[in-house]
XYZ file of C-alpha atoms in Angstrom:
454
model
C 0.000 0.000 0.000
C 2.766 2.446 0.980
C 4.778 1.606 -2.138
C 1.705 2.159 -4.344
C 1.161 5.609 -2.789
C 4.775 6.554 -3.583
C 4.484 5.203 -7.138
C 1.349 7.307 -7.677
C 3.258 10.434 -6.623
C 6.164 9.491 -8.904
C 3.835 9.070 -11.894
C 1.618 12.084 -11.165
C 4.510 14.539 -10.746
C 6.869 12.819 -13.229
C 9.579 12.428 -10.600
C 11.438 9.608 -12.378
C 12.136 8.345 -15.843
C 13.226 4.812 -16.611
C 17.003 4.485 -16.591
C 17.617 7.456 -14.262
C 20.791 7.637 -12.197
C 19.544 8.654 -8.741
C 21.459 9.992 -5.749
C 19.738 9.219 -2.426
C 20.443 11.586 0.483
C 20.637 9.175 3.439
C 21.272 10.372 7.001
C 20.525 6.999 8.612
C 17.352 8.263 10.284
C 13.916 6.677 9.982
C 12.790 8.670 6.937
C 15.963 8.228 4.895
C 16.172 4.493 5.664
C 12.629 4.198 4.303
C 13.680 6.164 1.207
C 16.582 3.791 0.563
C 14.308 0.750 0.968
C 11.633 2.154 -1.372
C 14.139 2.929 -4.128
C 15.685 -0.519 -3.819
C 12.195 -1.998 -4.273
C 11.534 0.248 -7.302
C 15.008 -0.135 -8.822
C 14.205 -3.014 -11.172
C 10.851 -1.601 -12.358
C 12.332 1.817 -13.220
C 15.760 0.444 -14.260
C 17.457 2.825 -11.839
C 21.142 3.191 -11.000
C 21.329 4.103 -7.317
C 23.966 6.064 -5.373
C 23.968 7.223 -1.746
C 25.263 10.477 -0.255
C 25.801 10.847 3.501
C 26.707 14.288 4.873
C 28.404 14.373 8.290
C 27.798 17.820 9.822
C 30.302 17.272 12.649
C 27.846 18.687 15.194
C 27.968 15.619 17.465
C 31.183 13.886 18.604
C 29.893 10.449 17.635
C 28.372 11.469 14.266
C 30.801 9.104 12.522
C 28.661 6.224 13.855
C 25.764 7.383 11.645
C 28.112 7.382 8.656
C 29.258 3.839 9.456
C 25.622 2.712 9.775
C 24.769 4.097 6.308
C 27.980 2.660 4.855
C 27.025 -0.817 6.089
C 23.534 -0.464 4.553
C 25.069 0.463 1.207
C 27.569 -2.387 1.439
C 24.748 -4.889 2.042
C 22.821 -3.537 -0.957
C 25.909 -3.027 -3.201
C 25.170 0.680 -3.672
C 28.018 3.201 -4.260
C 28.490 5.400 -1.175
C 29.639 9.048 -1.058
C 30.764 10.234 2.375
C 31.286 13.947 2.988
C 32.241 15.574 6.300
C 32.379 19.269 7.089
C 32.472 21.255 10.368
C 29.114 22.944 9.833
C 29.254 24.887 13.158
C 32.466 26.613 12.007
C 30.953 27.437 8.620
C 27.798 28.781 10.301
C 29.887 30.996 12.579
C 32.034 32.299 9.722
C 29.085 33.038 7.430
C 26.831 34.262 10.300
C 24.161 31.644 9.601
C 22.067 29.383 11.787
C 23.282 25.783 12.062
C 20.233 24.615 10.126
C 20.730 27.065 7.260
C 24.487 26.437 7.080
C 23.992 22.670 6.895
C 21.294 23.023 4.286
C 23.445 25.256 2.094
C 26.438 22.919 2.235
C 24.344 19.817 1.540
C 22.684 21.282 -1.534
C 26.012 22.553 -2.817
C 27.388 19.014 -2.497
C 24.419 17.381 -4.232
C 24.586 19.717 -7.206
C 28.330 19.048 -7.468
C 27.868 15.262 -7.368
C 25.010 15.402 -9.875
C 27.144 17.317 -12.344
C 30.309 15.249 -11.842
C 28.664 11.817 -12.022
C 25.857 12.553 -14.501
C 23.045 11.986 -12.004
C 19.539 12.835 -13.205
C 17.806 12.947 -9.798
C 18.617 13.648 -6.153
C 15.964 12.073 -3.910
C 15.260 13.526 -0.450
C 13.094 12.031 2.300
C 10.980 15.089 3.207
C 7.419 14.089 4.147
C 4.046 15.629 5.023
C 5.092 16.543 8.580
C 8.143 18.363 7.176
C 5.879 20.217 4.743
C 3.643 21.406 7.612
C 6.673 22.497 9.636
C 8.101 24.412 6.694
C 4.861 26.310 6.057
C 4.684 27.398 9.712
C 8.367 28.356 9.717
C 7.855 30.502 6.627
C 4.905 32.253 8.277
C 6.905 32.844 11.473
C 9.906 34.240 9.588
C 7.849 36.115 7.013
C 7.170 34.970 3.491
C 5.303 35.701 0.315
C 2.767 33.451 -1.329
C 5.592 31.404 -2.831
C 6.778 30.423 0.640
C 3.340 29.109 1.577
C 3.734 26.343 -0.999
C 6.175 24.942 1.535
C 8.624 22.420 0.092
C 8.380 21.702 -3.651
C 7.950 18.061 -4.597
C 10.312 18.684 -7.527
C 12.972 21.364 -7.959
C 14.675 22.170 -11.273
C 14.023 18.576 -12.449
C 16.869 17.428 -10.187
C 15.693 17.439 -6.564
C 12.712 15.122 -5.964
C 10.726 14.379 -2.795
C 8.570 11.279 -3.398
C 7.503 11.081 0.303
C 6.186 14.641 0.476
C 2.504 13.727 0.751
C 2.784 10.792 3.159
C 2.951 11.294 6.911
C 5.709 10.425 9.339
C 3.410 7.827 10.881
C 2.881 6.111 7.512
C 6.657 5.993 6.993
C 7.174 4.555 10.480
C 4.619 1.789 9.850
C 6.336 0.888 6.556
C 9.770 0.720 8.212
C 8.490 -1.403 11.096
C 6.650 -3.771 8.735
C 9.863 -4.251 6.751
C 11.829 -4.871 9.968
C 14.328 -2.100 9.154
C 16.726 -0.493 11.603
C 17.623 3.187 11.796
C 19.568 5.627 13.985
C 18.057 8.393 16.091
C 19.516 11.899 15.881
C 19.230 13.521 19.343
C 19.406 17.016 17.793
C 15.880 16.400 16.427
C 14.588 16.890 19.979
C 16.718 19.936 20.786
C 14.274 22.814 21.407
C 16.994 25.391 20.786
C 16.167 24.902 17.098
C 13.055 26.775 15.940
C 12.070 23.890 13.654
C 11.974 21.521 16.635
C 9.781 23.962 18.569
C 7.344 23.972 15.661
C 7.495 20.162 15.449
C 7.171 19.295 19.121
C 5.221 22.250 20.537
C 3.291 24.293 17.962
C 1.827 21.615 15.659
C 0.737 19.231 18.467
C -0.901 22.197 20.237
C -2.810 23.172 17.082
C -3.861 19.569 16.437
C -5.116 19.175 19.992
C -6.864 22.534 20.363
C -7.902 23.566 16.837
C -7.917 20.892 14.134
C -6.523 17.362 14.300
C -6.321 17.299 10.476
C -4.218 20.442 10.194
C -1.381 18.666 8.326
C -3.750 17.300 5.680
C -5.351 20.725 5.295
C -1.940 22.351 4.861
C -1.166 19.736 2.211
C -4.260 20.836 0.226
C -3.322 24.516 0.529
C 0.261 23.812 -0.472
C -0.856 21.822 -3.538
C -3.152 24.612 -4.743
C -0.484 27.273 -4.262
C 2.175 25.056 -5.863
C 0.047 24.689 -9.019
C -0.385 28.467 -9.256
C 3.308 28.975 -8.595
C 4.215 26.620 -11.431
C 2.211 28.801 -13.824
C 3.947 31.981 -12.601
C 7.320 30.241 -12.859
C 6.693 29.248 -16.484
C 5.708 32.822 -17.380
C 8.781 34.199 -15.626
C 11.081 31.795 -17.498
C 9.681 32.895 -20.871
C 10.244 36.573 -20.054
C 13.656 35.867 -18.537
C 14.956 34.298 -21.752
C 13.989 37.469 -23.650
C 15.414 39.846 -21.033
C 18.791 38.343 -20.258
C 22.177 38.706 -21.911
C 25.724 37.988 -20.786
C 28.676 40.298 -20.270
C 31.496 37.898 -19.586
C 30.465 36.114 -16.366
C 27.829 38.740 -15.516
C 24.113 38.569 -16.323
C 22.319 41.653 -17.618
C 18.561 42.256 -17.780
C 17.046 44.797 -20.180
C 15.988 47.626 -17.915
C 13.076 49.084 -19.900
C 11.466 45.703 -20.613
C 11.945 44.591 -17.002
C 10.102 47.674 -15.756
C 7.091 46.856 -17.942
C 6.472 43.578 -16.113
C 4.366 43.144 -12.999
C 6.149 43.215 -9.649
C 5.314 39.523 -9.148
C 7.012 38.462 -12.394
C 10.003 40.726 -11.777
C 10.636 39.204 -8.362
C 10.439 35.704 -9.817
C 12.916 36.706 -12.535
C 15.371 37.849 -9.852
C 15.257 34.313 -8.429
C 15.931 32.845 -11.877
C 19.041 35.050 -12.058
C 20.091 33.881 -8.598
C 19.775 30.246 -9.697
C 21.824 30.839 -12.842
C 24.724 32.538 -11.036
C 24.615 29.971 -8.187
C 23.801 32.539 -5.544
C 22.805 30.783 -2.272
C 18.996 31.063 -2.415
C 18.512 30.160 1.248
C 20.114 33.466 2.222
C 17.920 35.685 0.069
C 15.622 37.790 2.249
C 12.674 40.097 1.683
C 14.969 43.133 2.048
C 17.245 41.916 -0.778
C 14.313 41.736 -3.186
C 12.941 45.113 -2.051
C 16.348 46.727 -2.571
C 16.457 45.362 -6.125
C 13.063 46.948 -6.744
C 14.339 50.268 -5.356
C 17.414 50.016 -7.570
C 15.120 49.511 -10.547
C 13.171 52.678 -9.752
C 16.301 54.684 -8.781
C 15.188 55.011 -5.153
C 18.607 53.606 -4.259
C 21.746 54.292 -6.282
C 23.298 50.898 -5.781
C 25.033 48.641 -5.865
C 22.746 46.256 -3.982
C 24.805 43.744 -2.007
C 23.455 40.189 -2.246
C 24.347 36.973 -0.366
C 27.441 35.022 -1.322
C 29.480 38.101 -2.336
C 27.233 39.028 -5.265
C 26.086 42.496 -6.245
C 23.454 44.044 -8.520
C 23.954 47.426 -10.168
C 22.421 49.617 -12.853
C 24.138 50.358 -16.126
C 22.931 52.279 -19.163
C 19.802 50.357 -20.161
C 20.430 47.282 -18.034
C 20.379 45.797 -14.553
C 23.498 43.672 -13.968
C 24.268 40.863 -11.517
C 27.847 39.835 -10.809
C 30.272 38.510 -8.247
C 31.216 41.244 -5.781
C 34.311 43.111 -6.912
C 36.716 44.246 -4.236
C 38.760 47.379 -4.847
C 42.221 46.480 -6.054
C 45.341 48.450 -5.166
C 47.255 49.853 -8.114
C 49.169 47.204 -10.061
C 51.377 47.220 -13.141
C 52.331 44.110 -15.084
C 54.971 44.160 -17.822
C 54.182 41.839 -20.740
C 57.493 40.865 -22.323
C 56.469 37.880 -24.438
C 53.619 35.518 -25.312
C 52.400 33.326 -22.468
C 50.195 33.343 -19.354
C 50.232 35.980 -16.607
C 48.471 35.977 -13.222
C 46.349 39.079 -12.594
C 45.746 40.432 -9.049
C 42.039 39.463 -9.184
C 43.098 35.809 -9.533
C 42.371 35.602 -13.258
C 44.797 34.471 -15.957
C 45.768 36.736 -18.854
C 46.823 34.714 -21.884
C 48.834 36.493 -24.606
C 49.228 34.837 -28.012
C 49.272 35.491 -31.761
C 46.818 34.234 -34.399
C 45.560 35.111 -37.881
C 42.722 37.617 -38.370
C 40.391 34.856 -39.574
C 40.755 33.030 -36.234
C 39.609 35.938 -34.044
C 36.996 35.091 -31.357
C 34.793 38.056 -30.467
C 33.870 37.733 -26.791
C 33.981 40.136 -23.807
C 36.983 38.157 -22.516
C 39.119 38.788 -25.624
C 40.822 41.887 -27.070
C 42.717 41.831 -30.373
C 45.469 44.149 -31.621
C 47.669 44.529 -34.655
C 50.795 42.507 -33.843
C 52.850 44.987 -35.878
C 51.743 47.953 -33.770
C 51.496 46.397 -30.303
C 55.017 45.082 -29.864
C 56.652 43.726 -26.726
C 57.093 44.934 -24.065
C 53.840 46.649 -23.064
C 52.065 47.302 -19.767
C 48.811 45.918 -18.318
C 47.582 47.869 -15.294
C 44.544 49.409 -13.671
C 43.696 53.113 -13.546
C 45.740 55.750 -11.761
C 45.169 59.478 -11.122
C 45.658 61.679 -14.159
C 45.009 58.970 -16.760
C 43.898 60.282 -20.142
C 42.773 58.564 -23.327
C 43.465 60.029 -26.762
C 40.336 59.955 -28.943
C 40.942 60.874 -32.611
C 39.096 64.062 -33.649
C 38.344 64.816 -29.973
C 41.801 64.904 -28.425
C 42.688 63.802 -24.906
C 39.930 62.932 -22.468
C 40.228 62.161 -18.761
C 39.741 58.459 -18.073
C 37.300 59.312 -15.269
C 35.030 61.181 -17.693
C 35.461 58.434 -20.291
C 34.254 55.852 -17.748
C 31.257 58.053 -16.887
C 30.269 58.352 -20.549
C 30.560 54.595 -21.032
C 28.407 53.868 -17.961
C 31.086 52.013 -15.977
C 29.924 51.969 -12.306
C 32.313 53.446 -9.716
C 32.797 50.144 -7.896
C 33.995 48.413 -11.096
C 36.479 50.987 -12.390
C 39.536 49.715 -10.496
C 38.992 46.326 -12.149
C 39.121 47.595 -15.744
C 42.397 46.670 -17.439
C 44.386 49.459 -19.102
C 46.810 48.590 -21.916
C 49.751 50.996 -22.123
C 52.362 51.016 -24.910
C 55.355 53.308 -25.153
C 54.029 55.482 -22.341
C 50.525 55.972 -23.824
C 47.147 54.356 -23.089
C 46.267 52.529 -26.296
C 43.278 50.509 -25.027
C 40.731 50.252 -22.217
C 39.480 46.701 -21.755
C 36.182 46.007 -23.473
C 35.602 49.696 -24.281
C 38.230 51.205 -26.535
C 41.184 50.428 -28.810
C 43.155 53.248 -30.472
C 42.466 53.072 -34.241
C 46.142 52.637 -35.124
C 46.303 49.459 -33.023
C 43.196 47.790 -34.433
C 43.962 44.676 -36.533
C 43.558 44.843 -40.301
C 42.573 42.045 -42.630
C 45.183 39.400 -43.396
C 47.668 40.514 -40.761
C 48.955 38.816 -37.639
C 46.904 39.552 -34.532
C 48.077 39.790 -30.915
C 45.348 38.451 -28.635
C 44.815 39.169 -24.947
C 42.370 36.712 -23.363
C 41.237 36.466 -19.739
C 40.449 33.154 -17.991
C 39.275 32.457 -14.443
C 41.916 30.726 -12.319
C 40.966 27.031 -12.021
């Protein structure tokens, strides 16, 4: 009966396809042991390849025992086992996060990494109906929009799946006991210092006893209705996002005018699509971050808007840009004496090489010069006081004014590479090349290309 209920959820929400490679997140607790058992029972029918990930948060001294328990389960079932350990309390302290949020962020980061490295199509988690109810109440307590009231999605980005989401903890327990399975108990689940545990052990039982014993089932209905509406909004947002976005190197830009024409609801959803694409930690995004983006859009704040994970958003001429936070660099000067690779102060690699004109790649990370004109040695540096650029027919112009005219934000100007030859600025990265140094047809080209440090 329990297996049939799970299969119905899998079919209804298209959680699996035959032949999928599935990573199971197994802590060793009751719920995850049930998840492992269910997928082993479904493995032949769906032709699944199964893998297990166990994350040791290093919160308890004897947490390694849980890892050994899961390892033994995997050994018995001949399932590949990934063990990862990380001192989550130290990470939480460094990043100023709660233990719960820090652990969640690190786990998801790991799962996405494993999925990409080992070509896994699904990551299955053991969240159930009781977890869904807890999450809805937590979102209300902390403050949320309508999206938050959908609780925990049963499927996320076609990778994360939660096949137990609409069965209760009690149903899972009965299944485990009927199968004669063993599990480990995590004592932190009863620690009332965690808000989630207060909701689980105090708030929900109180509401069930004094208001409605079916409150979890009712929340399930509400969450399903909202989730269906949210899926529609998400689809609309994705269609608009594809039309709005463009790339400037590693940065994402949104067309400012078109973005303003959309409803506030769609705009806010588009911000989250940007966050997903640049791998910004979504768990850290708060109401104030989204409101500040809206104020930036309407010029009520000048920007930049600082986002979690060292990301920023800023306005440019006709666009709203999202990028990794840029820290001000001290002045540097790098002499380029020959072809080869050079390490830049921002931990990027500058590659210098020669090619033919026909082989030129036009990207924001490449600049091309006439090899006859730009001879070795030359200088790569960032701006310094008094810099001027010579513009034919206009004469010399201060670099500061040149940046203003080109819409380069203040906080990015120290990062812009200046190319100096024979004591003169002959190029500003991505903006300007002196006409005499531009490559002509059928001549050798000197290429400067930037790569992130691996």
